[in-house]
PDB file of C-alpha atoms in Angstrom:
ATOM      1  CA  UNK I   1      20.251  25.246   2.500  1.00 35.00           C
ATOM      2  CA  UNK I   2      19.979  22.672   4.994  1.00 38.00           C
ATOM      3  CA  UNK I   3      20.962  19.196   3.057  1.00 35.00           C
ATOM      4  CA  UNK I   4      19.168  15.732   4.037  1.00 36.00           C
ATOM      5  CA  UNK I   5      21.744  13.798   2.553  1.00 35.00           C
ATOM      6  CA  UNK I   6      24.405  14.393   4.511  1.00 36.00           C
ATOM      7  CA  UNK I   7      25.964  12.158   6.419  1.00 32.00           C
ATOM      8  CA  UNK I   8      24.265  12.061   9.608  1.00 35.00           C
ATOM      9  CA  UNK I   9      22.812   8.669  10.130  1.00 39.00           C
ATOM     10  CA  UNK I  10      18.897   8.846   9.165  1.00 38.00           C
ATOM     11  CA  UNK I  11      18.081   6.707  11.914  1.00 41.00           C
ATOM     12  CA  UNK I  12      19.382   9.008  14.931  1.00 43.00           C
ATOM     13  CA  UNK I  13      17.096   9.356  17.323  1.00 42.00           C
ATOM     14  CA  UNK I  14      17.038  12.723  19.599  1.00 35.00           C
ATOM     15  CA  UNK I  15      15.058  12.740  23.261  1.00 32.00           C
ATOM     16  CA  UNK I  16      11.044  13.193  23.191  1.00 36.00           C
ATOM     17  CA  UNK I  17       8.934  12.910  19.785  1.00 84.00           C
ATOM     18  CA  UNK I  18      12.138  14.316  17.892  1.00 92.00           C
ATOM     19  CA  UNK I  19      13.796  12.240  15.278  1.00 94.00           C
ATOM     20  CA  UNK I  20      16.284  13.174  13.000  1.00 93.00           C
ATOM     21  CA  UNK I  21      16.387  12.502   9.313  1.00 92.00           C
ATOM     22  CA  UNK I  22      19.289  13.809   7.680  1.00 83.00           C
ATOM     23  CA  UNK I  23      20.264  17.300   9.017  1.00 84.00           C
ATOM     24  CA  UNK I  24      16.599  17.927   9.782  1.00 93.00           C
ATOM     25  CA  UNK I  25      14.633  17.100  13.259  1.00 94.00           C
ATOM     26  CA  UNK I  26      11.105  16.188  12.927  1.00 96.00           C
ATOM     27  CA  UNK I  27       8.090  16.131  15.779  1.00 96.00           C
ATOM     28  CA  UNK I  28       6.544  13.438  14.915  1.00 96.00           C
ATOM     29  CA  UNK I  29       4.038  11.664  16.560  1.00 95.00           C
ATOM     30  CA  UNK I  30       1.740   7.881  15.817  1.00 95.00           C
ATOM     31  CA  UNK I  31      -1.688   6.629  17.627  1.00 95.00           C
ATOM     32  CA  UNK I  32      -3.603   3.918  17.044  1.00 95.00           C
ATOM     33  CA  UNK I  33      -3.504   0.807  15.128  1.00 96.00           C
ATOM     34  CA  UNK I  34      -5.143  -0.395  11.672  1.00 97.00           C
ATOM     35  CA  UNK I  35      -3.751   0.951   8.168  1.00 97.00           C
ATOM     36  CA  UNK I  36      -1.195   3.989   8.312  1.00 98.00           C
ATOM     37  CA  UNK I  37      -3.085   6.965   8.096  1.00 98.00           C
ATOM     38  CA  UNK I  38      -0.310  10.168   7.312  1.00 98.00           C
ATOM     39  CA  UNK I  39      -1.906  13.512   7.943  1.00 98.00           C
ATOM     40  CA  UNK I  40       0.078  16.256   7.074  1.00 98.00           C
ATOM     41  CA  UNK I  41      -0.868  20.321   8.521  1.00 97.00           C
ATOM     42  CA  UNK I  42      -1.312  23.683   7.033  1.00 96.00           C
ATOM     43  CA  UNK I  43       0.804  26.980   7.399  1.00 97.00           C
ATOM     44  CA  UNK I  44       2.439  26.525  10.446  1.00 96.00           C
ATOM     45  CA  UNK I  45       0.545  24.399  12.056  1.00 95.00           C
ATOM     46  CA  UNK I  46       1.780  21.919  14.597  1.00 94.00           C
ATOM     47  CA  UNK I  47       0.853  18.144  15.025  1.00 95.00           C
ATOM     48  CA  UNK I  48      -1.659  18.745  17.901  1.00 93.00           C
ATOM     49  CA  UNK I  49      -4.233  20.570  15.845  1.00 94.00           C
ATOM     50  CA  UNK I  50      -5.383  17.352  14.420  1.00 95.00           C
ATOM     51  CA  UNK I  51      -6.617  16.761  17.863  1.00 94.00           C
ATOM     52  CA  UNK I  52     -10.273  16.290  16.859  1.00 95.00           C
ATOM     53  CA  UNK I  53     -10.196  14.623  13.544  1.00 97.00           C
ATOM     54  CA  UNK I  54      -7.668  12.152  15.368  1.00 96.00           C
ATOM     55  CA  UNK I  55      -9.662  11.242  18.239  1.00 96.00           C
ATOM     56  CA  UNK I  56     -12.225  10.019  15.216  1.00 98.00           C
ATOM     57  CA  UNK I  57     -10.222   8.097  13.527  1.00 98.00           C
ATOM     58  CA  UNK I  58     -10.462   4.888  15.142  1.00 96.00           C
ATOM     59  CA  UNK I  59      -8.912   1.709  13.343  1.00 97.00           C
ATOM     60  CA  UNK I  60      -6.158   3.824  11.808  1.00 98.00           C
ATOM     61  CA  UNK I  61      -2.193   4.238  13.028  1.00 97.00           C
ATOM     62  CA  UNK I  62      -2.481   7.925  12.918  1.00 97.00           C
ATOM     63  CA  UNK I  63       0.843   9.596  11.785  1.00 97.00           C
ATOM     64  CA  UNK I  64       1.380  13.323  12.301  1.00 97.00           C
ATOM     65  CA  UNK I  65       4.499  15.735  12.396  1.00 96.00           C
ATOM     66  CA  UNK I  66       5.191  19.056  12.874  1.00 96.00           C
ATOM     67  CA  UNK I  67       6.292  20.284   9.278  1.00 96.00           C
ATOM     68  CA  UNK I  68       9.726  21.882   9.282  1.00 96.00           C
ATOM     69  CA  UNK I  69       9.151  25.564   9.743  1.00 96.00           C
ATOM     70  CA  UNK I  70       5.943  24.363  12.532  1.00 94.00           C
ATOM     71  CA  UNK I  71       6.178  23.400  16.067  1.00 91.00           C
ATOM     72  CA  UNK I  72       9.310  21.852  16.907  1.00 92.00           C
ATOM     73  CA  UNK I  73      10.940  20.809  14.044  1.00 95.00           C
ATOM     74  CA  UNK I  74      13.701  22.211  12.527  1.00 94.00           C
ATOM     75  CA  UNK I  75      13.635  25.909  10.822  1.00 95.00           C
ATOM     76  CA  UNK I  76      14.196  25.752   6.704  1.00 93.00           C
ATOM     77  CA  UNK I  77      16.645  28.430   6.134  1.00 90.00           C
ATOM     78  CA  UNK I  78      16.683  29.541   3.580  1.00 94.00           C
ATOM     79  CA  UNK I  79      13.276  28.434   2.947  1.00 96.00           C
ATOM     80  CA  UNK I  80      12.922  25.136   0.914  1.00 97.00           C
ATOM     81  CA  UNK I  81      11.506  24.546  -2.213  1.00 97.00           C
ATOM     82  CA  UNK I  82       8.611  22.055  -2.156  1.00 98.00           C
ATOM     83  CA  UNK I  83      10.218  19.112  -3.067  1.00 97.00           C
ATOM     84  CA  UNK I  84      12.559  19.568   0.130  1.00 97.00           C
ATOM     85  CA  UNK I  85       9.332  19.099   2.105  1.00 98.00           C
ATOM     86  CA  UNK I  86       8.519  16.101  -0.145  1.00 98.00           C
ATOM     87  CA  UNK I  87      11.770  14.732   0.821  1.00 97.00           C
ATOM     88  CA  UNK I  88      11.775  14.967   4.297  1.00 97.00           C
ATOM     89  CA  UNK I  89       8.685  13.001   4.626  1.00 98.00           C
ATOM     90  CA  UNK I  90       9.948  10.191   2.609  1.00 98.00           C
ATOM     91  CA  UNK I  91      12.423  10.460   5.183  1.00 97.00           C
ATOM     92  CA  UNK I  92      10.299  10.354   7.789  1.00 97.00           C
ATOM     93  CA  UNK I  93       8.360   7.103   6.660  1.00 98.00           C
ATOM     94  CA  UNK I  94      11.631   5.292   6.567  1.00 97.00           C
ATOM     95  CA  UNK I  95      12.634   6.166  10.161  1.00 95.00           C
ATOM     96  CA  UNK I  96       9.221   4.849  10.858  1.00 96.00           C
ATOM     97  CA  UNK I  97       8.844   1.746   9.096  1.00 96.00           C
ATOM     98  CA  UNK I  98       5.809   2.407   6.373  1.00 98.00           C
ATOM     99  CA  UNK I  99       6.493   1.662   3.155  1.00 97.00           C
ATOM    100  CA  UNK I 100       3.514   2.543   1.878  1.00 98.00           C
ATOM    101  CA  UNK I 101       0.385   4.773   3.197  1.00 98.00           C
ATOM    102  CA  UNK I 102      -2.730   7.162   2.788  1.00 98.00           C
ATOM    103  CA  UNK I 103      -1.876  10.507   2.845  1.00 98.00           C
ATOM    104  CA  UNK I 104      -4.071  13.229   4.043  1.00 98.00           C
ATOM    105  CA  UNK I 105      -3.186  16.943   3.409  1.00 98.00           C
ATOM    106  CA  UNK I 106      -5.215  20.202   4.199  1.00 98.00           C
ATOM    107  CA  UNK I 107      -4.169  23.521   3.149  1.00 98.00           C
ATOM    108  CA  UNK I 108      -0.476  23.712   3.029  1.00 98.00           C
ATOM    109  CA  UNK I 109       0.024  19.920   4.094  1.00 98.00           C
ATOM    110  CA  UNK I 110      -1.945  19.466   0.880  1.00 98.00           C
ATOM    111  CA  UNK I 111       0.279  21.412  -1.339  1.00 98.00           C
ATOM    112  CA  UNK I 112       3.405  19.206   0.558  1.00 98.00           C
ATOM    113  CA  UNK I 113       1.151  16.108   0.033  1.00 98.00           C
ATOM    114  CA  UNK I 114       0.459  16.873  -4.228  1.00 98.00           C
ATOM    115  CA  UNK I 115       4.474  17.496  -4.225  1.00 98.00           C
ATOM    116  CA  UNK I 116       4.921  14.324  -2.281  1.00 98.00           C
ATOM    117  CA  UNK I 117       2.720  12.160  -4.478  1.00 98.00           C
ATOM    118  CA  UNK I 118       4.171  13.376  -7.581  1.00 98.00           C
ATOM    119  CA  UNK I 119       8.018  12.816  -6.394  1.00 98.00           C
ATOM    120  CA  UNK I 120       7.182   9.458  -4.621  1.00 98.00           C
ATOM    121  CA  UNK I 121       4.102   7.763  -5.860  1.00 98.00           C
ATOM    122  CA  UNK I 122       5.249   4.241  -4.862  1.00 98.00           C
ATOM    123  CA  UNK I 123       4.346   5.658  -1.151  1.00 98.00           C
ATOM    124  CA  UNK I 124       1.217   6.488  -1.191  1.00 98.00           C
ATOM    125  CA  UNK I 125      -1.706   4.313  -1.914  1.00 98.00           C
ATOM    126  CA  UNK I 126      -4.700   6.670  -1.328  1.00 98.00           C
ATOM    127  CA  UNK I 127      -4.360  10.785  -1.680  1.00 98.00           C
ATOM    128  CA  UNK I 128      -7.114  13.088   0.464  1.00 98.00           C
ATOM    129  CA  UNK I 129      -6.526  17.045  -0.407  1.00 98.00           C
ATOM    130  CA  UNK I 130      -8.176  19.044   1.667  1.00 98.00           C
ATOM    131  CA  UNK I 131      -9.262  22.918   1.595  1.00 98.00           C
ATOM    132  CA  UNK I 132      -5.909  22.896  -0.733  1.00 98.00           C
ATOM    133  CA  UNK I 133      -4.399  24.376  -4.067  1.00 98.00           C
ATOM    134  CA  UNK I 134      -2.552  23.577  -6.823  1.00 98.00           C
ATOM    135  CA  UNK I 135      -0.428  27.167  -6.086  1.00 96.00           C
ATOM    136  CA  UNK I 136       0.409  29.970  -8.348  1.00 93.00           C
ATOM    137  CA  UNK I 137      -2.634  31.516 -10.776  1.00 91.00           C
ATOM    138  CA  UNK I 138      -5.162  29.158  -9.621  1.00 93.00           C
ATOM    139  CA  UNK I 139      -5.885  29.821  -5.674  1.00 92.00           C
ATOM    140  CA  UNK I 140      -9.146  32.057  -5.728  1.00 92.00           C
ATOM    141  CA  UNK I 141      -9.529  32.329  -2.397  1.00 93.00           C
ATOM    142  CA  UNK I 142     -10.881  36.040  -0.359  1.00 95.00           C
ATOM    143  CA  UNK I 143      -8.352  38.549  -0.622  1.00 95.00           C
ATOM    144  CA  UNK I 144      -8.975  39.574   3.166  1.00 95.00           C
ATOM    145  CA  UNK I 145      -8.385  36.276   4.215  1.00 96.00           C
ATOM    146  CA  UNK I 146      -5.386  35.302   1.494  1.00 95.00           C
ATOM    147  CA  UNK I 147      -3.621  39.032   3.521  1.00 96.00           C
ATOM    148  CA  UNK I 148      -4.478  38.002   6.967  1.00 96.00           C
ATOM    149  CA  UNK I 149      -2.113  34.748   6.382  1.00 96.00           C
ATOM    150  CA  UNK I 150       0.979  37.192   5.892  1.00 96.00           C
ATOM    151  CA  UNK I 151       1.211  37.393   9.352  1.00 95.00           C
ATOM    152  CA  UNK I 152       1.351  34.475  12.114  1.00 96.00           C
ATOM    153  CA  UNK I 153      -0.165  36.457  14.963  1.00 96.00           C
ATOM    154  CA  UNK I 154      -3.254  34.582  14.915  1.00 95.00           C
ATOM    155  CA  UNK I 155      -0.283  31.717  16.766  1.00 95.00           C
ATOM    156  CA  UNK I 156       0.466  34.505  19.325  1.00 94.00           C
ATOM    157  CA  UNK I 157      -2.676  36.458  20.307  1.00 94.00           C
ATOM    158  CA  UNK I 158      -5.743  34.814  21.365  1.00 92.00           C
ATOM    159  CA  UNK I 159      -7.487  38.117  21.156  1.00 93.00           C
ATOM    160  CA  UNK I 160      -6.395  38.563  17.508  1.00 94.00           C
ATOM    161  CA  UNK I 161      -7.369  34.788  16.166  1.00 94.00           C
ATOM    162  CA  UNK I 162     -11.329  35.749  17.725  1.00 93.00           C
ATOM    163  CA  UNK I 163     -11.501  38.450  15.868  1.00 95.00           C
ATOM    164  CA  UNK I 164     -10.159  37.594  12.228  1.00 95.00           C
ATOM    165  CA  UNK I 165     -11.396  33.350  12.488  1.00 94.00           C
ATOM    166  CA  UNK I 166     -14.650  34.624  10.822  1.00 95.00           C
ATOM    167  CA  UNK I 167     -13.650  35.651   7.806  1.00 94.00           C
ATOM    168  CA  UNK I 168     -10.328  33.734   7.841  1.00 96.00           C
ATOM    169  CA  UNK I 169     -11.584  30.182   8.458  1.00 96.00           C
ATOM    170  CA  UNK I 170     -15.517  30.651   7.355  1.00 96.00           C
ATOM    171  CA  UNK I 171     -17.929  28.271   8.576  1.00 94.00           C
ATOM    172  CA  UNK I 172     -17.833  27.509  12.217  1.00 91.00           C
ATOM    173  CA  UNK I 173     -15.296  29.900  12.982  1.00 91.00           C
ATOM    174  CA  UNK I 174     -16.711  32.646  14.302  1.00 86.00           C
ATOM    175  CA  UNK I 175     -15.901  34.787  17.592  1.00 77.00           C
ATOM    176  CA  UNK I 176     -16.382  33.192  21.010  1.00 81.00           C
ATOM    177  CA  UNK I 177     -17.037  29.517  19.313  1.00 89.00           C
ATOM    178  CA  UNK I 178     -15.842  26.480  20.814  1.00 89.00           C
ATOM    179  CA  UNK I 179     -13.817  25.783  17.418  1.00 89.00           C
ATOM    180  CA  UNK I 180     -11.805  29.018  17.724  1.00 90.00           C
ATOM    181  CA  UNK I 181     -11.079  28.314  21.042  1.00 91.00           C
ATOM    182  CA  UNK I 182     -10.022  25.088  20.947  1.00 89.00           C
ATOM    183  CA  UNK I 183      -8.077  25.738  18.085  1.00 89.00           C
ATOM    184  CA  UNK I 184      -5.879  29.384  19.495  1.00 89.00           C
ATOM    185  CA  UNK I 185      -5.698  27.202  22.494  1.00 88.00           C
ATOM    186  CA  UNK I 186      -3.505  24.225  20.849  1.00 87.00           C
ATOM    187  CA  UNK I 187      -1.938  27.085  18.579  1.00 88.00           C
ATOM    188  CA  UNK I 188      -0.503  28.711  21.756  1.00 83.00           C
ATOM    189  CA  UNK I 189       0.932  25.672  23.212  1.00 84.00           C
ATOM    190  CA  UNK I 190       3.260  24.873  20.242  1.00 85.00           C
ATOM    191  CA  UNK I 191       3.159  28.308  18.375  1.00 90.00           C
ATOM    192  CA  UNK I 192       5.584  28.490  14.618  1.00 93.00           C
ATOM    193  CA  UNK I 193       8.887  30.399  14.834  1.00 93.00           C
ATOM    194  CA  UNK I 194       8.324  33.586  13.201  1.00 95.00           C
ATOM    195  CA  UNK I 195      11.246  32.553  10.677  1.00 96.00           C
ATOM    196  CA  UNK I 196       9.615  28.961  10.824  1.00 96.00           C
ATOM    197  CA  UNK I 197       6.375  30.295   9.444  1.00 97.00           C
ATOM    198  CA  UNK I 198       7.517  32.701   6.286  1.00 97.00           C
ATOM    199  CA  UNK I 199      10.043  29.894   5.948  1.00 97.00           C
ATOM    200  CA  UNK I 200       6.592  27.617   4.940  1.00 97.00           C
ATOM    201  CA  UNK I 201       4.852  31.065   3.502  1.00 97.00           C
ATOM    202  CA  UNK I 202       7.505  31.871   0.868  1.00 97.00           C
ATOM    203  CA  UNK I 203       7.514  28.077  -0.041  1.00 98.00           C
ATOM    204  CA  UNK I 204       3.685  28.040  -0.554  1.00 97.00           C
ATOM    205  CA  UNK I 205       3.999  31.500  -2.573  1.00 96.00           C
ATOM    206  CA  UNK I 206       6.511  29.890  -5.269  1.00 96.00           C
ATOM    207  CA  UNK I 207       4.341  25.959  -5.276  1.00 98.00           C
ATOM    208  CA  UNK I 208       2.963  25.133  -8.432  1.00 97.00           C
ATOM    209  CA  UNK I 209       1.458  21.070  -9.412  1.00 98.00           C
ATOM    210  CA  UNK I 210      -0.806  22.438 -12.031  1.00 97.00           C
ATOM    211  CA  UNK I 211       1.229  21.122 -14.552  1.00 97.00           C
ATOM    212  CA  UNK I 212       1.968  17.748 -12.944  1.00 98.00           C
ATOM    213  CA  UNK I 213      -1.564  16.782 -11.502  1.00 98.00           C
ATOM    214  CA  UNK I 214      -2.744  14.927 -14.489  1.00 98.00           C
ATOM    215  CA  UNK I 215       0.256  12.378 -14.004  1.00 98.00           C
ATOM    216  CA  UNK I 216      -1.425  11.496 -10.743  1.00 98.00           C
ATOM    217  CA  UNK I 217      -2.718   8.049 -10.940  1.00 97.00           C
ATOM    218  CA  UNK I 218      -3.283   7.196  -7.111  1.00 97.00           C
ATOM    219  CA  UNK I 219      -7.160   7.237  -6.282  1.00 97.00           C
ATOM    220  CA  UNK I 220      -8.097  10.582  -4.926  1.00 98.00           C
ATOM    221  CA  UNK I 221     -10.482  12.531  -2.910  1.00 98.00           C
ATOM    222  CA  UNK I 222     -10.710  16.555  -2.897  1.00 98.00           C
ATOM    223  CA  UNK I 223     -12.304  17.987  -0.264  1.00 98.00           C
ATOM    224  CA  UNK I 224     -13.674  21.483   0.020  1.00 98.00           C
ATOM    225  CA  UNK I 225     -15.681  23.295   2.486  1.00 97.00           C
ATOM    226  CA  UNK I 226     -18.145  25.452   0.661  1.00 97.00           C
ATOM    227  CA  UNK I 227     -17.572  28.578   3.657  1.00 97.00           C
ATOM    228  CA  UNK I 228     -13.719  27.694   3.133  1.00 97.00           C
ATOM    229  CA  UNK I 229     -12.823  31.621   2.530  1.00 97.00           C
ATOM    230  CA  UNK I 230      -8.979  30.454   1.653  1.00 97.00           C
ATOM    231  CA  UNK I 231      -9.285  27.790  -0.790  1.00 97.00           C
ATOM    232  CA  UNK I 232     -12.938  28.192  -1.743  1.00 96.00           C
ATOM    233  CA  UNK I 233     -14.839  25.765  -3.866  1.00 97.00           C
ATOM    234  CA  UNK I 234     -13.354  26.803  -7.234  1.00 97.00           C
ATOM    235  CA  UNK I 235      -9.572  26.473  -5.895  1.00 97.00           C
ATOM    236  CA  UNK I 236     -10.490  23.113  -4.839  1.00 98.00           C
ATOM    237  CA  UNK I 237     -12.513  22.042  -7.786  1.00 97.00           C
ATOM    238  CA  UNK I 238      -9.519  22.801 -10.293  1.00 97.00           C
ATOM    239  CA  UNK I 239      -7.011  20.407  -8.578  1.00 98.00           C
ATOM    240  CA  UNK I 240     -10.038  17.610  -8.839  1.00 98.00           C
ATOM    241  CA  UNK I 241     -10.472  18.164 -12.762  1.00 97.00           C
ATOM    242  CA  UNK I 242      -6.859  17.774 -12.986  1.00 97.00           C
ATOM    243  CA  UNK I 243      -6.061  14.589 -11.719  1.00 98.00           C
ATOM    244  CA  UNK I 244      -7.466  11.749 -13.501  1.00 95.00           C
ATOM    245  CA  UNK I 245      -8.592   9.449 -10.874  1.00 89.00           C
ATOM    246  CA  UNK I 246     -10.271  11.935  -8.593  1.00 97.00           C
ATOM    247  CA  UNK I 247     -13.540  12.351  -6.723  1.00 97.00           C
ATOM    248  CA  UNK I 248     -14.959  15.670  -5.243  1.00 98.00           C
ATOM    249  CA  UNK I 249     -16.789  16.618  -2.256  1.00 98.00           C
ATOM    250  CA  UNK I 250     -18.045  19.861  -0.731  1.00 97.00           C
ATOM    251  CA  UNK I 251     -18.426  19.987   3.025  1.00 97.00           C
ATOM    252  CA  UNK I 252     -21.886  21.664   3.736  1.00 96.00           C
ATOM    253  CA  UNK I 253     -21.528  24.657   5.917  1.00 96.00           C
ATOM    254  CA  UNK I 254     -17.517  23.753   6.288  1.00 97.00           C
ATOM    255  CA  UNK I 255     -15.004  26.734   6.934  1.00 97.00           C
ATOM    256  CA  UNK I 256     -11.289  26.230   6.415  1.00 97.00           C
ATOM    257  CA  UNK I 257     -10.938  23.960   9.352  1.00 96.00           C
ATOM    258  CA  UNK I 258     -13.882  21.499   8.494  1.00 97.00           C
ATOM    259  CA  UNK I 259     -11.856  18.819   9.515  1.00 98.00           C
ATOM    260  CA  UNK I 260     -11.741  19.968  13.071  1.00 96.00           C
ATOM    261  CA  UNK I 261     -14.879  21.634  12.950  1.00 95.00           C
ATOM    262  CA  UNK I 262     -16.688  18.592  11.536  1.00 96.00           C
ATOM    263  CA  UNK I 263     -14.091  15.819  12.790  1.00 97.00           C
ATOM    264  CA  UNK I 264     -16.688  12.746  13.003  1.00 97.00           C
ATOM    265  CA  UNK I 265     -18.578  13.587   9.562  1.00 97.00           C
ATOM    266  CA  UNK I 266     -14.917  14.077   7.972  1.00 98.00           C
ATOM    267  CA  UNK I 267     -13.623  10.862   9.397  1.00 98.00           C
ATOM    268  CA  UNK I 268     -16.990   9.586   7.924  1.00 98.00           C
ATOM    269  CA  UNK I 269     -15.668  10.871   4.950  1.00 98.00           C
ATOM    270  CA  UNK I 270     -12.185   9.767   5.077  1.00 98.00           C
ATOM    271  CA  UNK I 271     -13.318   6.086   6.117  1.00 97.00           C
ATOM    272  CA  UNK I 272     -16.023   6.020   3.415  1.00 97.00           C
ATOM    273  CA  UNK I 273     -13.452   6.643   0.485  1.00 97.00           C
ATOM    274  CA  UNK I 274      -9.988   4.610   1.835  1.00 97.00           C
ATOM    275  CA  UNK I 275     -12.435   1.784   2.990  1.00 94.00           C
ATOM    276  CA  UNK I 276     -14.492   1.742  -0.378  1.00 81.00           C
ATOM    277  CA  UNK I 277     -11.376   1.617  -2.216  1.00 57.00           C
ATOM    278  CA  UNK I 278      -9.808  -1.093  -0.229  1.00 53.00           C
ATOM    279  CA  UNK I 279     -12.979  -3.319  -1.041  1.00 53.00           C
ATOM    280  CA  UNK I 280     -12.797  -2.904  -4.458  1.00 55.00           C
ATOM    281  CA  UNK I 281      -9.598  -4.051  -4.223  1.00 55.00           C
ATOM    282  CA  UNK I 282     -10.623  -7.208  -3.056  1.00 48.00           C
ATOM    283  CA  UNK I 283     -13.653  -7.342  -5.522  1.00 49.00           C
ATOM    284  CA  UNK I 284     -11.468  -7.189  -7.986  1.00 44.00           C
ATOM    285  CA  UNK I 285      -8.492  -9.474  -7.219  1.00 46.00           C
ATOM    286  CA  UNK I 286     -11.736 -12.133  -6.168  1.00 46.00           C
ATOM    287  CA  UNK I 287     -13.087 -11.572  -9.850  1.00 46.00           C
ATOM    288  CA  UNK I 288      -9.767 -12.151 -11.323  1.00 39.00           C
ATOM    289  CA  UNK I 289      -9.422 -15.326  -9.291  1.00 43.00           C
ATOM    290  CA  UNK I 290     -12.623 -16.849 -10.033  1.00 45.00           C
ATOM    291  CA  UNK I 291     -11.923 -15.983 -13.898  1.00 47.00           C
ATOM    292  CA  UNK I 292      -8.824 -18.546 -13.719  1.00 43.00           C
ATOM    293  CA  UNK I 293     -10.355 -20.753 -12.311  1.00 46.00           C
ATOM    294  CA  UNK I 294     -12.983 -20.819 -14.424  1.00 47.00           C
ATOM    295  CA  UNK I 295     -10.259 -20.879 -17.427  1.00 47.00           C
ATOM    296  CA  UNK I 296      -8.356 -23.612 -15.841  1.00 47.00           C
ATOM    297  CA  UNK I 297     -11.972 -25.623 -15.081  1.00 47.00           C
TER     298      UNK I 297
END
């Protein structure tokens, strides 16, 4: 198993978006400026599928990478457990420079992002699970759909991803729409390693945070597109009645992708929660200021 605490310097830097953390390389790449933002992809997905949700999310610094196992980071082999995963992107914040951020997740990036929040609390301030699960026994998702992710050809044929998007991704995602387009498009250009993406399948297939959700105590947000044929409602609904600090929303007419298929009302979303949070915040350190005053008066 590849180790990331060896004793390669963390901070090595390799040519292009590329940096290396431990024995690992990680695509990695950061827009924008405002209050980090980390978003973190599904099965083998690489960083530029955010594409449309990022071009939303104005008055964030925007920080995506390429999983290992996606794009053109490093192959787990064997696969990883999920706290490897966890690990490298504690890694990757300190080659960065955050401390401390919001952390997005959808599908797979979710199931990194619970592991991630569990292991490393102190790093995340505000959690966002999207169209995710809390792993084995409780995903309820479409058989069809749950068999059609065995395979990664929907990376590799264009042909293929038209014809199984519709009952795959739900909502949006049907044949010859601008979503599934888009979408095979920016698969194509930085397509998984077939080793890369079982790596991240057999990972997914042994995850489990059912048992270590309720020790959550970050504010969070569960998402769920009510078309979402993969992690339907139900799947979705669990991990919010598990954590005690959660809220939980269902995206109207949202597939799998509602993120990208509804990028401005999901930033709308996104803003709405990490913005009303951050005021309370301040509501509440101004209330405890005016009581000592008051005391001291």
């Amino acid at each position: 198993m590849t180790s990331l605490t060896s004793t390669t310097p963390r901070s090595q830097r390799v040519p292009g978006e590329l940096i290396r953390v431990g024995d690992v390389h990680v695509r990695v790449n950061v827009t924008g400026e405002g209050p980090p933002l980390l978003l973190v992809h599904g099965l083998g997905a690489g960083l530029d599928l955010w594409a449309p949700l990022v071009s939303e999310l104005k008055g964030y610094t925007v920080i995506t990478l390429d999983n290992p196992g996606a794009g053109a980071s490093t192959v787990p082999w064997p696969p990883w457990f999920m706290n490897k995963y966890a690990e490298t992107l504690d890694a990757v914040l300190d080659e960065l420079g955050f401390d401390r951020v919001d952390v997005l997740g959808l599908s797979f990036g979710g199931m990194v992002s619970q592991e991630f929040a569990f292991r490393y609390p102190q790093r995340v301030r505000r959690l966002i699970l999207a169209g995710t699960t809390a792993g084995i026994g409780v995903t309820f998702g479409n058989p069809l759909a749950l068999s059609v992710l065995a395979t990664p050809l929907r990376y590799y044929s264009r042909s293929y991803m038209a014809m199984i998007a519709p009952f795959l991704y739900g909502g949006d995602a049907h044949a010859g729409s601008e979503l599934v387009a888009e979408q095979s498009n920016l698969r194509h250009q930085m397509r998984p390693s077939i080793p890369g993406y079982f790596a991240q399948l057999t990972t997914a297939s042994t995850f489990s945070s059912f048992w270590y959700l309720p020790t959550l105590r970050m504010p969070t947000l569960v998402l769920a597109g009510d078309e979402d044929p993969i992690t339907n409602p139900l799947t979705c609904w669990v991990i919010s009645k598990r954590i005690p600090d959660c809220e939980y929303q269902e995206i109207k007419g949202g597939g799998h992708l509602f993120l990208m298929e509804k990028p401005k009302l999901s930033a709308d979303l996104i803003r709405e929660f990490l913005e009303r949070e951050a005021r309370e915040d301040v509501d509440t350190e101004q209330k405890t200021a005016r009581r000592r005053i008051s005391r001291s008066a």
